[in-house]
PDB file of C-alpha atoms in Angstrom:
ATOM      1  CA  MET K   1      84.731  47.595 105.668  1.00 45.00           C
ATOM      2  CA  ALA K   2      83.644  51.017 104.173  1.00 50.00           C
ATOM      3  CA  ARG K   3      84.437  52.476 107.577  1.00 52.00           C
ATOM      4  CA  ALA K   4      87.820  50.629 108.086  1.00 50.00           C
ATOM      5  CA  ARG K   5      88.731  52.462 104.312  1.00 51.00           C
ATOM      6  CA  SER K   6      87.699  55.632 105.664  1.00 48.00           C
ATOM      7  CA  THR K   7      90.265  55.654 108.530  1.00 50.00           C
ATOM      8  CA  LEU K   8      93.274  55.362 105.835  1.00 54.00           C
ATOM      9  CA  ARG K   9      92.247  58.487 103.943  1.00 56.00           C
ATOM     10  CA  LYS K  10      94.613  60.747 103.232  1.00 54.00           C
ATOM     11  CA  GLN K  11      94.365  63.895 105.303  1.00 53.00           C
ATOM     12  CA  PRO K  12      94.869  67.119 103.570  1.00 51.00           C
ATOM     13  CA  ALA K  13      97.830  68.611 104.181  1.00 57.00           C
ATOM     14  CA  GLU K  14      98.277  71.715 106.463  1.00 64.00           C
ATOM     15  CA  ARG K  15      98.575  75.284 104.622  1.00 66.00           C
ATOM     16  CA  ALA K  16     101.295  77.681 105.616  1.00 61.00           C
ATOM     17  CA  PRO K  17      99.923  80.749 107.057  1.00 70.00           C
ATOM     18  CA  ARG K  18      99.019  83.416 104.653  1.00 71.00           C
ATOM     19  CA  ALA K  19     101.455  86.176 104.478  1.00 79.00           C
ATOM     20  CA  TRP K  20     100.269  88.014 101.436  1.00 86.00           C
ATOM     21  CA  GLN K  21      97.834  90.808 101.080  1.00 88.00           C
ATOM     22  CA  ARG K  22      95.599  91.220  97.626  1.00 92.00           C
ATOM     23  CA  MET K  23      95.484  95.206  96.878  1.00 93.00           C
ATOM     24  CA  LEU K  24      92.710  96.762  94.772  1.00 94.00           C
ATOM     25  CA  SER K  25      95.127  97.236  91.798  1.00 94.00           C
ATOM     26  CA  GLY K  26      95.069  93.188  91.644  1.00 94.00           C
ATOM     27  CA  ARG K  27      98.706  92.658  92.498  1.00 94.00           C
ATOM     28  CA  ARG K  28      99.316  90.207  95.321  1.00 94.00           C
ATOM     29  CA  LEU K  29     102.111  91.694  97.739  1.00 94.00           C
ATOM     30  CA  ASP K  30     103.981  88.881  99.925  1.00 92.00           C
ATOM     31  CA  LEU K  31     104.634  90.633 102.999  1.00 88.00           C
ATOM     32  CA  LEU K  32     107.969  88.383 104.081  1.00 88.00           C
ATOM     33  CA  ASP K  33     109.271  88.705 100.686  1.00 92.00           C
ATOM     34  CA  PRO K  34     108.000  91.783  98.878  1.00 94.00           C
ATOM     35  CA  SER K  35     108.505  92.093  95.276  1.00 96.00           C
ATOM     36  CA  PRO K  36     108.853  95.332  93.873  1.00 97.00           C
ATOM     37  CA  LEU K  37     106.840  94.231  90.795  1.00 96.00           C
ATOM     38  CA  ASP K  38     103.805  94.173  92.969  1.00 96.00           C
ATOM     39  CA  ILE K  39     103.895  97.448  94.318  1.00 97.00           C
ATOM     40  CA  GLU K  40     101.595  99.935  92.594  1.00 98.00           C
ATOM     41  CA  ILE K  41     101.287 104.303  94.156  1.00 98.00           C
ATOM     42  CA  GLU K  42      97.881 104.118  93.420  1.00 98.00           C
ATOM     43  CA  ASP K  43      97.660 101.292  96.123  1.00 98.00           C
ATOM     44  CA  ILE K  44     100.084 102.976  98.377  1.00 98.00           C
ATOM     45  CA  ALA K  45      97.816 106.394  98.134  1.00 98.00           C
ATOM     46  CA  HIS K  46      94.920 104.684  98.815  1.00 98.00           C
ATOM     47  CA  GLY K  47      95.882 102.593 101.716  1.00 97.00           C
ATOM     48  CA  LEU K  48      98.027 105.768 103.490  1.00 98.00           C
ATOM     49  CA  ALA K  49      94.787 108.157 102.997  1.00 98.00           C
ATOM     50  CA  ARG K  50      92.852 105.491 105.087  1.00 97.00           C
ATOM     51  CA  VAL K  51      95.426 105.053 107.798  1.00 97.00           C
ATOM     52  CA  ALA K  52      94.918 107.358 110.467  1.00 97.00           C
ATOM     53  CA  ARG K  53      98.039 109.043 112.556  1.00 96.00           C
ATOM     54  CA  TRP K  54      97.659 108.617 116.149  1.00 95.00           C
ATOM     55  CA  ASN K  55      95.411 105.836 116.483  1.00 92.00           C
ATOM     56  CA  GLY K  56      92.559 107.872 115.077  1.00 95.00           C
ATOM     57  CA  GLN K  57      92.763 110.201 118.277  1.00 95.00           C
ATOM     58  CA  THR K  58      92.634 113.291 116.706  1.00 97.00           C
ATOM     59  CA  ARG K  59      90.311 116.327 116.391  1.00 97.00           C
ATOM     60  CA  GLY K  60      88.083 116.841 113.630  1.00 95.00           C
ATOM     61  CA  ASP K  61      85.863 114.857 111.486  1.00 96.00           C
ATOM     62  CA  HIS K  62      88.321 112.837 109.782  1.00 97.00           C
ATOM     63  CA  ALA K  63      91.135 111.246 110.782  1.00 97.00           C
ATOM     64  CA  PHE K  64      94.606 112.635 109.968  1.00 98.00           C
ATOM     65  CA  SER K  65      95.865 110.211 107.641  1.00 98.00           C
ATOM     66  CA  VAL K  66      99.652 108.729 106.767  1.00 98.00           C
ATOM     67  CA  ALA K  67      99.386 110.612 103.406  1.00 98.00           C
ATOM     68  CA  GLN K  68      98.548 113.879 104.988  1.00 98.00           C
ATOM     69  CA  HIS K  69     101.475 113.254 107.201  1.00 98.00           C
ATOM     70  CA  SER K  70     103.802 112.303 104.239  1.00 98.00           C
ATOM     71  CA  LEU K  71     102.656 115.564 102.456  1.00 98.00           C
ATOM     72  CA  VAL K  72     103.839 117.850 105.300  1.00 98.00           C
ATOM     73  CA  VAL K  73     107.445 115.823 105.777  1.00 98.00           C
ATOM     74  CA  GLU K  74     107.763 116.258 102.179  1.00 98.00           C
ATOM     75  CA  GLN K  75     107.036 119.788 102.319  1.00 98.00           C
ATOM     76  CA  PHE K  76     109.675 120.223 105.116  1.00 98.00           C
ATOM     77  CA  VAL K  77     112.504 118.890 103.744  1.00 98.00           C
ATOM     78  CA  GLY K  78     112.184 120.924 101.017  1.00 97.00           C
ATOM     79  CA  GLU K  79     112.446 123.870 104.004  1.00 97.00           C
ATOM     80  CA  LEU K  80     115.470 122.076 105.487  1.00 97.00           C
ATOM     81  CA  LEU K  81     117.145 121.230 102.393  1.00 96.00           C
ATOM     82  CA  PRO K  82     116.585 123.808  99.604  1.00 95.00           C
ATOM     83  CA  SER K  83     118.629 122.342  97.116  1.00 93.00           C
ATOM     84  CA  ALA K  84     117.279 118.982  97.696  1.00 95.00           C
ATOM     85  CA  HIS K  85     117.146 116.928  94.538  1.00 96.00           C
ATOM     86  CA  PRO K  86     113.915 115.716  93.635  1.00 97.00           C
ATOM     87  CA  ILE K  87     114.767 112.438  94.358  1.00 97.00           C
ATOM     88  CA  ASP K  88     115.390 113.037  97.550  1.00 97.00           C
ATOM     89  CA  ARG K  89     111.542 114.806  97.878  1.00 98.00           C
ATOM     90  CA  MET K  90     110.353 111.435  96.823  1.00 98.00           C
ATOM     91  CA  SER K  91     112.283 109.855  99.391  1.00 98.00           C
ATOM     92  CA  ALA K  92     110.719 112.193 101.976  1.00 98.00           C
ATOM     93  CA  LEU K  93     106.622 111.723 100.508  1.00 98.00           C
ATOM     94  CA  LEU K  94     107.390 107.717 100.464  1.00 98.00           C
ATOM     95  CA  HIS K  95     109.407 107.695 104.230  1.00 97.00           C
ATOM     96  CA  ASP K  96     106.233 105.966 105.706  1.00 97.00           C
ATOM     97  CA  ALA K  97     104.948 104.364 102.375  1.00 97.00           C
ATOM     98  CA  ALA K  98     105.228 100.813 103.861  1.00 95.00           C
ATOM     99  CA  GLU K  99     102.339 102.016 106.265  1.00 95.00           C
ATOM    100  CA  TYR K 100      99.677 101.175 103.348  1.00 95.00           C
ATOM    101  CA  VAL K 101     100.120  97.733 104.144  1.00 92.00           C
ATOM    102  CA  ILE K 102     101.096  97.305 107.695  1.00 89.00           C
ATOM    103  CA  GLY K 103      99.623 100.265 109.288  1.00 87.00           C
ATOM    104  CA  ASP K 104     100.821 103.161 111.593  1.00 79.00           C
ATOM    105  CA  MET K 105     101.922 101.693 114.715  1.00 73.00           C
ATOM    106  CA  ILE K 106     103.168 103.973 117.959  1.00 66.00           C
ATOM    107  CA  SER K 107     106.438 103.973 118.472  1.00 67.00           C
ATOM    108  CA  PRO K 108     105.930 102.225 122.054  1.00 65.00           C
ATOM    109  CA  PHE K 109     103.901  99.464 120.297  1.00 67.00           C
ATOM    110  CA  LYS K 110     106.955  99.243 117.600  1.00 65.00           C
ATOM    111  CA  ASN K 111     109.049  98.805 120.183  1.00 68.00           C
ATOM    112  CA  ALA K 112     107.212  96.304 121.803  1.00 67.00           C
ATOM    113  CA  LEU K 113     107.234  94.188 119.109  1.00 66.00           C
ATOM    114  CA  GLY K 114     110.694  94.217 118.494  1.00 64.00           C
ATOM    115  CA  GLY K 115     112.993  93.127 115.489  1.00 62.00           C
ATOM    116  CA  ASP K 116     110.121  91.107 113.270  1.00 74.00           C
ATOM    117  CA  TYR K 117     108.346  93.848 112.629  1.00 76.00           C
ATOM    118  CA  ARG K 118     111.322  96.060 111.978  1.00 81.00           C
ATOM    119  CA  GLN K 119     112.451  93.043 109.673  1.00 86.00           C
ATOM    120  CA  VAL K 120     108.888  93.231 107.735  1.00 87.00           C
ATOM    121  CA  GLU K 121     109.104  97.144 107.552  1.00 89.00           C
ATOM    122  CA  THR K 122     112.455  97.468 106.175  1.00 91.00           C
ATOM    123  CA  ARG K 123     112.178  94.679 103.254  1.00 93.00           C
ATOM    124  CA  LEU K 124     108.684  96.540 102.547  1.00 95.00           C
ATOM    125  CA  ASP K 125     110.175 100.109 102.585  1.00 96.00           C
ATOM    126  CA  ALA K 126     113.270  98.548 100.276  1.00 97.00           C
ATOM    127  CA  ALA K 127     110.861  97.176  97.720  1.00 97.00           C
ATOM    128  CA  ILE K 128     109.053 100.364  97.410  1.00 98.00           C
ATOM    129  CA  ARG K 129     112.202 102.452  97.175  1.00 97.00           C
ATOM    130  CA  VAL K 130     113.491 100.080  94.173  1.00 97.00           C
ATOM    131  CA  ARG K 131     110.354 100.141  92.761  1.00 97.00           C
ATOM    132  CA  PHE K 132     110.284 103.783  92.327  1.00 97.00           C
ATOM    133  CA  GLY K 133     113.867 104.145  91.212  1.00 95.00           C
ATOM    134  CA  LEU K 134     115.323 104.850  94.607  1.00 97.00           C
ATOM    135  CA  PRO K 135     118.313 103.476  96.401  1.00 95.00           C
ATOM    136  CA  ALA K 136     117.321 100.596  98.540  1.00 94.00           C
ATOM    137  CA  GLN K 137     118.215 102.327 101.811  1.00 94.00           C
ATOM    138  CA  THR K 138     118.025 105.916 102.324  1.00 95.00           C
ATOM    139  CA  PRO K 139     121.382 107.682 102.681  1.00 95.00           C
ATOM    140  CA  ALA K 140     122.104 108.432 106.229  1.00 97.00           C
ATOM    141  CA  ARG K 141     122.170 112.496 106.143  1.00 96.00           C
ATOM    142  CA  LEU K 142     118.816 112.372 104.084  1.00 97.00           C
ATOM    143  CA  LYS K 143     117.450 109.889 106.534  1.00 97.00           C
ATOM    144  CA  ALA K 144     118.107 112.339 109.466  1.00 97.00           C
ATOM    145  CA  THR K 145     116.798 114.968 107.759  1.00 97.00           C
ATOM    146  CA  ILE K 146     113.677 113.532 107.258  1.00 98.00           C
ATOM    147  CA  LYS K 147     113.486 112.289 110.412  1.00 97.00           C
ATOM    148  CA  SER K 148     113.966 115.962 111.761  1.00 97.00           C
ATOM    149  CA  ALA K 149     110.960 116.797 109.484  1.00 98.00           C
ATOM    150  CA  ASP K 150     108.826 113.849 110.803  1.00 97.00           C
ATOM    151  CA  HIS K 151     109.321 115.227 114.319  1.00 97.00           C
ATOM    152  CA  SER K 152     108.462 118.840 113.401  1.00 98.00           C
ATOM    153  CA  SER K 153     105.301 116.943 111.556  1.00 98.00           C
ATOM    154  CA  ALA K 154     104.665 115.062 114.592  1.00 97.00           C
ATOM    155  CA  PHE K 155     105.217 118.344 116.924  1.00 98.00           C
ATOM    156  CA  TYR K 156     102.068 120.238 114.936  1.00 98.00           C
ATOM    157  CA  GLU K 157      99.840 116.976 114.861  1.00 98.00           C
ATOM    158  CA  ALA K 158     100.145 116.579 118.433  1.00 98.00           C
ATOM    159  CA  THR K 159      99.498 120.271 119.427  1.00 98.00           C
ATOM    160  CA  ARG K 160      96.756 120.993 117.207  1.00 98.00           C
ATOM    161  CA  LEU K 161      95.160 117.707 116.681  1.00 98.00           C
ATOM    162  CA  ALA K 162      95.931 115.060 119.224  1.00 98.00           C
ATOM    163  CA  GLY K 163      95.542 117.058 122.371  1.00 97.00           C
ATOM    164  CA  PHE K 164      99.212 117.238 123.653  1.00 98.00           C
ATOM    165  CA  ASP K 165     100.239 120.558 125.718  1.00 98.00           C
ATOM    166  CA  VAL K 166     103.056 122.517 124.088  1.00 97.00           C
ATOM    167  CA  ASP K 167     105.394 121.721 126.787  1.00 98.00           C
ATOM    168  CA  GLU K 168     105.019 118.071 126.219  1.00 97.00           C
ATOM    169  CA  ALA K 169     105.082 118.149 122.450  1.00 98.00           C
ATOM    170  CA  LEU K 170     108.205 119.829 122.833  1.00 98.00           C
ATOM    171  CA  ASP K 171     109.825 117.024 125.199  1.00 97.00           C
ATOM    172  CA  LEU K 172     108.590 114.375 122.801  1.00 96.00           C
ATOM    173  CA  PHE K 173     109.301 116.084 119.224  1.00 97.00           C
ATOM    174  CA  GLY K 174     111.579 119.068 119.850  1.00 97.00           C
ATOM    175  CA  ALA K 175     111.030 122.390 118.449  1.00 96.00           C
ATOM    176  CA  PRO K 176     110.403 122.829 114.437  1.00 94.00           C
ATOM    177  CA  ASN K 177     112.560 125.708 114.468  1.00 87.00           C
ATOM    178  CA  GLY K 178     112.349 127.994 111.047  1.00 89.00           C
ATOM    179  CA  LEU K 179     109.689 125.475 109.438  1.00 95.00           C
ATOM    180  CA  SER K 180     106.498 127.234 108.323  1.00 95.00           C
ATOM    181  CA  GLU K 181     103.459 125.821 110.340  1.00 95.00           C
ATOM    182  CA  PRO K 182     101.257 123.426 108.014  1.00 97.00           C
ATOM    183  CA  ASP K 183      97.870 123.081 107.281  1.00 96.00           C
ATOM    184  CA  VAL K 184      97.024 120.002 109.467  1.00 97.00           C
ATOM    185  CA  THR K 185      93.252 120.221 108.571  1.00 97.00           C
ATOM    186  CA  PRO K 186      92.304 116.417 108.213  1.00 98.00           C
ATOM    187  CA  LEU K 187      91.099 115.565 104.978  1.00 98.00           C
ATOM    188  CA  SER K 188      88.496 112.956 103.561  1.00 98.00           C
ATOM    189  CA  PRO K 189      90.377 109.874 102.480  1.00 98.00           C
ATOM    190  CA  LYS K 190      89.537 110.606  98.865  1.00 98.00           C
ATOM    191  CA  ALA K 191      90.916 114.208  98.989  1.00 98.00           C
ATOM    192  CA  ALA K 192      93.973 112.947 100.873  1.00 98.00           C
ATOM    193  CA  GLN K 193      94.774 110.377  98.043  1.00 98.00           C
ATOM    194  CA  LYS K 194      93.908 112.590  95.507  1.00 98.00           C
ATOM    195  CA  ALA K 195      96.459 115.256  96.770  1.00 98.00           C
ATOM    196  CA  PHE K 196      99.328 112.530  97.711  1.00 98.00           C
ATOM    197  CA  LEU K 197      98.864 111.334  94.120  1.00 98.00           C
ATOM    198  CA  THR K 198      99.468 114.923  92.654  1.00 98.00           C
ATOM    199  CA  ARG K 199     102.195 115.324  94.611  1.00 98.00           C
ATOM    200  CA  PHE K 200     104.028 112.155  93.559  1.00 98.00           C
ATOM    201  CA  GLU K 201     103.012 112.967  89.777  1.00 98.00           C
ATOM    202  CA  SER K 202     105.051 116.494  90.213  1.00 98.00           C
ATOM    203  CA  ILE K 203     108.194 114.849  91.812  1.00 98.00           C
ATOM    204  CA  LEU K 204     108.043 111.948  89.358  1.00 97.00           C
ATOM    205  CA  LYS K 205     107.903 114.712  86.515  1.00 97.00           C
ATOM    206  CA  ALA K 206     110.586 116.598  88.333  1.00 97.00           C
ATOM    207  CA  ILE K 207     112.858 113.680  88.355  1.00 96.00           C
ATOM    208  CA  ASP K 208     112.281 112.601  84.836  1.00 95.00           C
ATOM    209  CA  ASP K 209     113.300 116.069  83.541  1.00 94.00           C
ATOM    210  CA  ASP K 210     116.134 116.227  85.447  1.00 89.00           C
ATOM    211  CA  ALA K 211     117.180 112.889  83.887  1.00 86.00           C
ATOM    212  CA  GLY K 212     116.474 114.217  80.521  1.00 83.00           C
ATOM    213  CA  GLY K 213     118.475 117.296  80.846  1.00 70.00           C
ATOM    214  CA  ALA K 214     121.475 115.490  82.160  1.00 63.00           C
TER     215      ALA K 214
END
């Protein structure tokens, strides 16, 4: 009889696949429906400083991180748009911030994954931007400038760190005309994280100062 009863026990319901990640700040970020309230700059800096560009296939004692790449892109946007508002500089610094959660995938792999990946990336990017007082979507002209700066950074990274010859890099990324050559010496994760946070705080102060004087 006991055996018969055991067959009638209710089976546990299947759990839905986990779609959230616990951050070191204690936040739990839902990747499919990210809330700006669950996003902290310390988590972003920590993650980006530990995500390697070029899948780690770079020269040096450390990987060249997305945090360092973001700093170079922000620098280049400042050179391309000398009158850029601090909000525009913040957009440039955070242009790859979603990668603190989803990592840095090379473009061919992103294209292979298709729409699902792009949707997750777009939702995360919008949540991050809203968290830090930016428009949910980057204005088209600024986005084009950031893309140009991104390609210029990629040119220097490719030729100085990733083993590309100049002609190959020119074909893939174009020439960084008129931009000063950046220091792309790979930093330790701790140093890259600190540099990213320092620049974030500097831009945030400029935004606040501008708002106070308006």
